[in-house]
Every structure is written in structure tokens, then in C-alpha cells.
GROMACS .gro file of C-alpha atoms in nm:
model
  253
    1UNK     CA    1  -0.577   1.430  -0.220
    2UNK     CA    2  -0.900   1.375  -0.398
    3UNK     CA    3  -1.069   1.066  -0.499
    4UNK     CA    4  -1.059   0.850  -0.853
    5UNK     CA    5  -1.387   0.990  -0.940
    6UNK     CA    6  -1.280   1.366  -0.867
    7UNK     CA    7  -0.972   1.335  -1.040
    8UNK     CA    8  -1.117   1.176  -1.338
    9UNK     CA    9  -1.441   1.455  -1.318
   10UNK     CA   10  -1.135   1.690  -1.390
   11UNK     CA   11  -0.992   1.518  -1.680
   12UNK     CA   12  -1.289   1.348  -1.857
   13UNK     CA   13  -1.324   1.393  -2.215
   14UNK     CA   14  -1.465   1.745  -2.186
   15UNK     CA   15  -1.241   1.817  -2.498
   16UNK     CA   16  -1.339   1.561  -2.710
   17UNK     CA   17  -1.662   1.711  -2.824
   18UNK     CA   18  -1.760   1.504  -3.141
   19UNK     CA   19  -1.547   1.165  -3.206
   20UNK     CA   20  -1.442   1.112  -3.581
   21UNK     CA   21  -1.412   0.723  -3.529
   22UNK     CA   22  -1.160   0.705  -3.824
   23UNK     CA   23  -0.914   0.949  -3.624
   24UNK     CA   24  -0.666   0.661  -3.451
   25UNK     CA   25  -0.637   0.932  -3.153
   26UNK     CA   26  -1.028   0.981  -3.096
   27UNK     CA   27  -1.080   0.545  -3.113
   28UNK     CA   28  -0.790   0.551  -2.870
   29UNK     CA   29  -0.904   0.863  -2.650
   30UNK     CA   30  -1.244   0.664  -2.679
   31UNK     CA   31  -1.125   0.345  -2.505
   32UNK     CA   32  -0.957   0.488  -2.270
   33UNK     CA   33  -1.216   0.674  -2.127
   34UNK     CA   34  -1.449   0.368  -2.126
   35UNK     CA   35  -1.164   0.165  -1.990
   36UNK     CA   36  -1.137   0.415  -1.688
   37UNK     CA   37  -1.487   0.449  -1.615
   38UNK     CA   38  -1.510   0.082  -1.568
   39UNK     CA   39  -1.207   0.164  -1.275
   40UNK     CA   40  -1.433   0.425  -1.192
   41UNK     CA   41  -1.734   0.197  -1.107
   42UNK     CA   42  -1.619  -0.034  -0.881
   43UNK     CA   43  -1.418   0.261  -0.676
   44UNK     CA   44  -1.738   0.441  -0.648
   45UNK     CA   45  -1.899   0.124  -0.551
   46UNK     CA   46  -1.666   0.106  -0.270
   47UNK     CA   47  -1.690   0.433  -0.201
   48UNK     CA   48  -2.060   0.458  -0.156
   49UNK     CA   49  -2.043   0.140   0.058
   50UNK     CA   50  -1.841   0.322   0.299
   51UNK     CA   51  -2.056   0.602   0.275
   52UNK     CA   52  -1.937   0.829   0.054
   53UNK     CA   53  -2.102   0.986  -0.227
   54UNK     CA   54  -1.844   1.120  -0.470
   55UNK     CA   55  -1.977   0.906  -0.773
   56UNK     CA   56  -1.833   0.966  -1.112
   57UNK     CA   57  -2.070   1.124  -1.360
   58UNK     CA   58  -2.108   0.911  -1.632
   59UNK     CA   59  -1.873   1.001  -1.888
   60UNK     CA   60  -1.955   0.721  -2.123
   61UNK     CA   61  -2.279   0.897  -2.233
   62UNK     CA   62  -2.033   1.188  -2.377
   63UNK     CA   63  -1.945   0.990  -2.627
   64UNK     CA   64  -2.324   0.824  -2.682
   65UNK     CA   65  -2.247   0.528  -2.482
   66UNK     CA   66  -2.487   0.349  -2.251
   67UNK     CA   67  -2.394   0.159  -1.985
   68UNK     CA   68  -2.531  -0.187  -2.079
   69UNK     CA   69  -2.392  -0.495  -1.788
   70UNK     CA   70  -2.150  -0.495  -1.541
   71UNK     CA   71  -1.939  -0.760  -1.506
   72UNK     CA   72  -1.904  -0.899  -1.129
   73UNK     CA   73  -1.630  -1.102  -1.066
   74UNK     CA   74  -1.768  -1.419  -0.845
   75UNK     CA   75  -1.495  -1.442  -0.584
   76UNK     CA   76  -1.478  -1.095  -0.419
   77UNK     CA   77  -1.818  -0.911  -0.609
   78UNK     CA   78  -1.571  -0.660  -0.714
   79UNK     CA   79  -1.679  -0.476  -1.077
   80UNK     CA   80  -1.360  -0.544  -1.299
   81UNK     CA   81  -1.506  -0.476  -1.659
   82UNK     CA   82  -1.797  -0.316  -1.830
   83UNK     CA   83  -1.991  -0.311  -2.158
   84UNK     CA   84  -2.066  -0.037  -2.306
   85UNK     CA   85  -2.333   0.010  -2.635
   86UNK     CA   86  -2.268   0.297  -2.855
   87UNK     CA   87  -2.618   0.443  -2.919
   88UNK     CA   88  -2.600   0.756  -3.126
   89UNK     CA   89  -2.873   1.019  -3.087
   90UNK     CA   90  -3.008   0.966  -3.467
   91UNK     CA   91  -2.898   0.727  -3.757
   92UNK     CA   92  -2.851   0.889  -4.069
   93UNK     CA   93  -2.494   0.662  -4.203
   94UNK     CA   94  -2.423   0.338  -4.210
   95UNK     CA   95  -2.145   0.166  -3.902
   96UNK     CA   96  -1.971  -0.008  -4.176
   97UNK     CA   97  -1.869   0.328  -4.312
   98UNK     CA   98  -1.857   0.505  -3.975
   99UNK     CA   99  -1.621   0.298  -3.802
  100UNK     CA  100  -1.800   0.317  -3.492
  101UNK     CA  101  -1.826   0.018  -3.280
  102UNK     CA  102  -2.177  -0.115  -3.147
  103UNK     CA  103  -2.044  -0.255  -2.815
  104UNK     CA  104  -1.708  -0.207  -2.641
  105UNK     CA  105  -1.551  -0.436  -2.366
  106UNK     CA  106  -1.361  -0.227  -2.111
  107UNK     CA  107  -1.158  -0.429  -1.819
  108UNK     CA  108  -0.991  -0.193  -1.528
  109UNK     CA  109  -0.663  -0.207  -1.378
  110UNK     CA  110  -0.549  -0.311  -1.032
  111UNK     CA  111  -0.728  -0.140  -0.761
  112UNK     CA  112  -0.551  -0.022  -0.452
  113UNK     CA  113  -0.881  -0.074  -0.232
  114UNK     CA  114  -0.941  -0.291   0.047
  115UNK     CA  115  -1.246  -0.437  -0.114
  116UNK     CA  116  -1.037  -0.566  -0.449
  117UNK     CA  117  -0.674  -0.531  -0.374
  118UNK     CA  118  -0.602  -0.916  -0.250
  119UNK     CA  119  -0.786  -1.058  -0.559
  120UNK     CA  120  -0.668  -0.815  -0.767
  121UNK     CA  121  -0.298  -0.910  -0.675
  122UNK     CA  122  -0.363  -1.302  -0.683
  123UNK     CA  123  -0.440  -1.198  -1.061
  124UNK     CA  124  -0.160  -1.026  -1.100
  125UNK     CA  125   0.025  -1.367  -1.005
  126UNK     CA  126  -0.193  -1.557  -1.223
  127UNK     CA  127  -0.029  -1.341  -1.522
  128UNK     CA  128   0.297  -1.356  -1.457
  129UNK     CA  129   0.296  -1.731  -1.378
  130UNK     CA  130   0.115  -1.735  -1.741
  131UNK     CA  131  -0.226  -1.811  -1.538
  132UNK     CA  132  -0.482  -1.599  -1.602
  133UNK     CA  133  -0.649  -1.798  -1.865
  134UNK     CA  134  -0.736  -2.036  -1.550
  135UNK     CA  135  -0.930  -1.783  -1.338
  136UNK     CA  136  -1.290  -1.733  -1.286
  137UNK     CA  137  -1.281  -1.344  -1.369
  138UNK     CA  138  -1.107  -1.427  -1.732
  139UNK     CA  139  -1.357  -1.690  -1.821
  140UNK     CA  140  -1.640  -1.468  -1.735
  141UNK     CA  141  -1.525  -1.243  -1.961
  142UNK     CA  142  -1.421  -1.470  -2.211
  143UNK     CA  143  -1.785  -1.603  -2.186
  144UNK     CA  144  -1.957  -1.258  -2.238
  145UNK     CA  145  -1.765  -1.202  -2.511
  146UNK     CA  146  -1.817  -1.536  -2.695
  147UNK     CA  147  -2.244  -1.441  -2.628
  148UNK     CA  148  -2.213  -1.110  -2.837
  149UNK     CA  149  -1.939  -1.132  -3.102
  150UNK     CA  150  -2.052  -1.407  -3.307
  151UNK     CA  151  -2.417  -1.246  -3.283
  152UNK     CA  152  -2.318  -0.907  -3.391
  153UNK     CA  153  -2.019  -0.950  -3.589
  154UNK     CA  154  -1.647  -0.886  -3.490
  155UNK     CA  155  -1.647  -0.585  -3.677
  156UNK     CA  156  -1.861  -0.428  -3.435
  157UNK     CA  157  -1.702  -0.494  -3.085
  158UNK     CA  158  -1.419  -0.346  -2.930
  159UNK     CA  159  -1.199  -0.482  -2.657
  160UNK     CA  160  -1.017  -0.250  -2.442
  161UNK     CA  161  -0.812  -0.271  -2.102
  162UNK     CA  162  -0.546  -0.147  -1.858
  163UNK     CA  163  -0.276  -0.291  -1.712
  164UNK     CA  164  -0.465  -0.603  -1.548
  165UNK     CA  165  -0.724  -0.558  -1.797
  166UNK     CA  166  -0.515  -0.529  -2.079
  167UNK     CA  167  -0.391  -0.890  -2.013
  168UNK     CA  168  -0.767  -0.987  -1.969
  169UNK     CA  169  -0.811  -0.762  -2.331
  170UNK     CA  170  -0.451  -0.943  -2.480
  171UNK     CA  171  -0.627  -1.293  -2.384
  172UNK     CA  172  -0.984  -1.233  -2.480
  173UNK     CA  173  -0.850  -1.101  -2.815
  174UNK     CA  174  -0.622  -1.404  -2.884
  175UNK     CA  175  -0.898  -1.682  -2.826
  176UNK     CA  176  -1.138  -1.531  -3.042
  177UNK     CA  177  -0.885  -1.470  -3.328
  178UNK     CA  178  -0.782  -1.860  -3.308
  179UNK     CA  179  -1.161  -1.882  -3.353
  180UNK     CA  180  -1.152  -1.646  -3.668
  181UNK     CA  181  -1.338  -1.353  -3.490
  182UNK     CA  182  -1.061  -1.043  -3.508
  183UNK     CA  183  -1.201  -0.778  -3.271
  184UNK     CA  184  -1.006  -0.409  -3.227
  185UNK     CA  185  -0.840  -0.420  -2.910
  186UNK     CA  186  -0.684  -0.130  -2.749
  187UNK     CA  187  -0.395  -0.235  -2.488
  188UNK     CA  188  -0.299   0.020  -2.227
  189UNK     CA  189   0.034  -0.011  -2.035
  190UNK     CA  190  -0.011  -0.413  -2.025
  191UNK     CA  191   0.158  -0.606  -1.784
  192UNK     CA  192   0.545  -0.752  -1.786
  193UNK     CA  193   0.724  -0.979  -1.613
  194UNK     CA  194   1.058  -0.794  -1.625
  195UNK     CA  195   1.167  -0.586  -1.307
  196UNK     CA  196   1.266  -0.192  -1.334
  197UNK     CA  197   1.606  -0.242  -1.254
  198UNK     CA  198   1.710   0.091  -1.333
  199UNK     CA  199   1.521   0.261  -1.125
  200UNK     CA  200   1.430   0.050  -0.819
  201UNK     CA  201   1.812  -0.056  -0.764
  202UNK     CA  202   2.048   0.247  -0.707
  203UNK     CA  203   2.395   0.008  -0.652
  204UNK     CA  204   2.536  -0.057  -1.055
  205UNK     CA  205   2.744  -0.368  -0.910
  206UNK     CA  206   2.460  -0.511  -0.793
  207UNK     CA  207   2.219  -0.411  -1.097
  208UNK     CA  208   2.495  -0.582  -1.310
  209UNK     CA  209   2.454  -0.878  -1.083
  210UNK     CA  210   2.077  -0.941  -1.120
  211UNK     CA  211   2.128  -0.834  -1.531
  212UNK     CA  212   2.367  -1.099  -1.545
  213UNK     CA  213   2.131  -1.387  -1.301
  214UNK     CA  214   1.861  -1.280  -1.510
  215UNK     CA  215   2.040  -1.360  -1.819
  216UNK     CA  216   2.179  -1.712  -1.654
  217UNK     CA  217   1.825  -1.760  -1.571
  218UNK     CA  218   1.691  -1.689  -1.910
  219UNK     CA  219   1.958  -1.923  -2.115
  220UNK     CA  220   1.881  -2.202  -1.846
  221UNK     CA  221   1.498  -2.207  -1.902
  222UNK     CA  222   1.549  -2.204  -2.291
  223UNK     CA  223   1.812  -2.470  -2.292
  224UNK     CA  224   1.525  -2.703  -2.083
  225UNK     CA  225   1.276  -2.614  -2.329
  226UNK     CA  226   1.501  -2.634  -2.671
  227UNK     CA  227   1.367  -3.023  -2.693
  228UNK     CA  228   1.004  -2.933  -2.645
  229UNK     CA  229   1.017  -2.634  -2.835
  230UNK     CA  230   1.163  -2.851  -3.139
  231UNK     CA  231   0.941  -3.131  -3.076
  232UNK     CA  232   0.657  -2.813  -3.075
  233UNK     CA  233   0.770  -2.596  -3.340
  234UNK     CA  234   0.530  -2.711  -3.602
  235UNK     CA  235   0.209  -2.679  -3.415
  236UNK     CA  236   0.383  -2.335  -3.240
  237UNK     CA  237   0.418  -2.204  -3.594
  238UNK     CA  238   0.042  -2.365  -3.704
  239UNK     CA  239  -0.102  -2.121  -3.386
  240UNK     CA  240   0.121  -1.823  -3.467
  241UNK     CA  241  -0.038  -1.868  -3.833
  242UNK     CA  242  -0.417  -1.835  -3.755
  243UNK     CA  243  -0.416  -1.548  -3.528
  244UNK     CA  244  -0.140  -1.319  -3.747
  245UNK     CA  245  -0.464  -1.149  -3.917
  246UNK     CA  246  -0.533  -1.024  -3.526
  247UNK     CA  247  -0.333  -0.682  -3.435
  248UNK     CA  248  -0.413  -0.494  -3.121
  249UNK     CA  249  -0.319  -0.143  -3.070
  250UNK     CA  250  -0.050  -0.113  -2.772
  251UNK     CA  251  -0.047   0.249  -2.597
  252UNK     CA  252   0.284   0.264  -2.325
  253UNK     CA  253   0.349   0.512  -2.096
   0.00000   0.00000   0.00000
């Protein structure tokens, strides 16, 4: 089976030849791409540490990108996001009217490599333990995006993630609407909590069973919350109120 970076040298936006950015499917086929070239990087970084040279050619400059920073996360040195700046080859319209965006976030998925897998993982615990906010990697990226959007405008920066980095994207997104900054974010495939019952479990008494335990489970953890949540509702509803104006695009598959 080939590599990440062969596969993706197959599929890569050869047939996207100009981008109209007020097409929904070219701003989504857009993010995407940039969202799996920052995958891309750190597998190739692995890659070439272990000797190999299959390194992805760098589709990001098919759609005028550059390649601007790399961001490292501090615990393992593992790439999990990039940021890319759209630099046309000439000028001649205004981005206002365009549509185009001037930088775009992109945060990768999980990666099934030895050199990111374990931190990777303890992330994906982080999320559905509703941690994530907590960890290093998050408020690296929360920081680097705090340093451009109020500098260039929210208009002009995209967020963009899978999976792992769509929670990263889903976060990012929220804090800077409560701040009144509503960047387009693009949300690929997104984590949940929820188990794939249907398919995982074959028996139907015993998928009943855990349907029915998940339900018990569900009813008991809103019954011990009903007095906070009443207590709560009014600065619930106050939060709920300020970041309305922010709606990322969600892309399942």
C-alpha cells in the first residue's frame, strides 16, 4: 500500500484549476486540501526521519498558497496545524469582493504513526472528557490565532480542521466569536462521543442493551445537572446569545 503523500499526489486538486471563492464547493474543496496537507507535513516529517523520501509536493501553491509557520506542538514536536497565506500571482480586485481569504488555519487529524499516535490519542481523551481547551497544543493554536485575527480582520482568516482538528477548529472558532471576531470555519467529520453501535456490535439483544444503558445513563447525568442547569440557565442562554452570529460549515462523511 502506498504512503499518505502518494495517495494524496494521486488525488490532489489537479481538477480544481482556478478557484471561484464564492462557489461553497471550491471554499470547501479549498480547505480541505490545506487541511490535508497539514496531515501531510508531519507524515512526511516522519517519513524523512526514518529515511524515506516520498515528500508530498506542495499542493497548497495550486491554489496560490504559501506555506507561512508550522505549528509544533511542545510535548511530542509533532506538526499538527499549519498556516497558510493566500498570495495571488497579481492584484487586479479587491478581497472584500473576491471572497478570498488572506490566511487560513488548517489543523490535521489523528495520525496513526509512532512519532504522534500516543499524544494524538491523549487528545482524543481530552475531547471527549470535554478537555481539550486545557491542552498545550489547543492554546498554541488558540494563541496564533488571537496574534493575526484582530490584526488583519476576521473577514480575512479561515479556520479549517479534521476530525481532531476540527475540534481544535470548533474551539478556536467559539472563543473568538465570544470575543466578537466570527472567522469561516470549515469542520470535517468532527469528533463524537457516541459509539457505532450498529456496526461494531453484531448481537441486537445486546445492542438493545447498551441503547437502553446509554439512555439510563443519559437521564441520570441530566437529572444531576437539572439544579445547576436551572441555577445556570441565564448565563447559558447570555453565552449561547453572543456567539449565534458564528456558523461553521460541517462536511460528514
Amino acid at each position: 500500500m502506498g504512503s499518505e503523500s502518494e495517495d494524496f499526489s494521486r488525488w490532489g486538486p489537479k481538477h480544481l484549476s482556478s478557484v471561484d471563492w464564492h462557489n461553497a464547493d471550491h471554499r470547501r474543496c479549498v480547505s480541505a486540501c490545506l487541511v490535508k496537507c497539514a496531515y501531510i507535513l508531519e507524515s512526511d516529517r516522519q517519513e524523512k526521519r526514518q529515511g524515506s523520501q516520498c515528500l508530498a509536493p506542495p499542493w497548497w501553491e495550486a491554489f496560490s498558497f504559501k506555506l507561512i509557520y508550522q505549528l509544533i506542538d511542545e510535548d511530542d514536536n509533532s506538526i499538527f496545524g499549519a498556516i497558510y497565506q493566500y498570495n495571488p500571482p497579481t492584484y487586479t480586485y479587491h478581497r472584500s469582493i473576491d471572497g478570498s481569504p488572506q490566511f487560513v488555519f488548517a489543523f490535521r487529524a489523528t495520525l496513526k504513526k509512532e512519532g504522534s499516535i500516543f499524544r494524538d490519542l491523549d487528545l482524543d481523551f481530552n475531547v471527549i472528557r470535554n478537555g481539550l481547551h486545557e491542552s498545550s497544543r489547543f492554546k498554541m493554536a488558540m494563541k496564533a490565532v488571537q496574534a493575526v485575527a484582530p490584526v488583519f480582520g476576521s473577514s480575512n482568516v479561515w479556520l479549517a480542521g479534521h476530525s481532531l482538528g476540527a475540534a481544535i477548529t470548533m474551539l478556536a472558532g467559539k472563543n473568538m466569536a465570544k470575543r466578537g471576531s466570527f472567522l469561516e470555519a470549515f469542520l470535517f467529520n468532527p469528533p463524537f462521543v457516541s459509539p457505532p453501535i450498529e456496526r461494531v456490535v453484531k448481537d441486537e439483544r445486546v445492542r438493545h442493551g447498551l441503547r437502553f444503558a446509554g439512555t439510563l445513563i443519559k437521564a441520570g447525568l441530566a437529572f444531576a445537572a437539572a439544579s445547576d442547569n436551572h441555577n445556570n440557565s441565564k448565563g447559558i442562554e447570555d453565552s449561547f446569545a453572543v456567539i449565534s452570529g458564528w456558523i461553521p460549515c460541517l462536511f460528514v462523511n
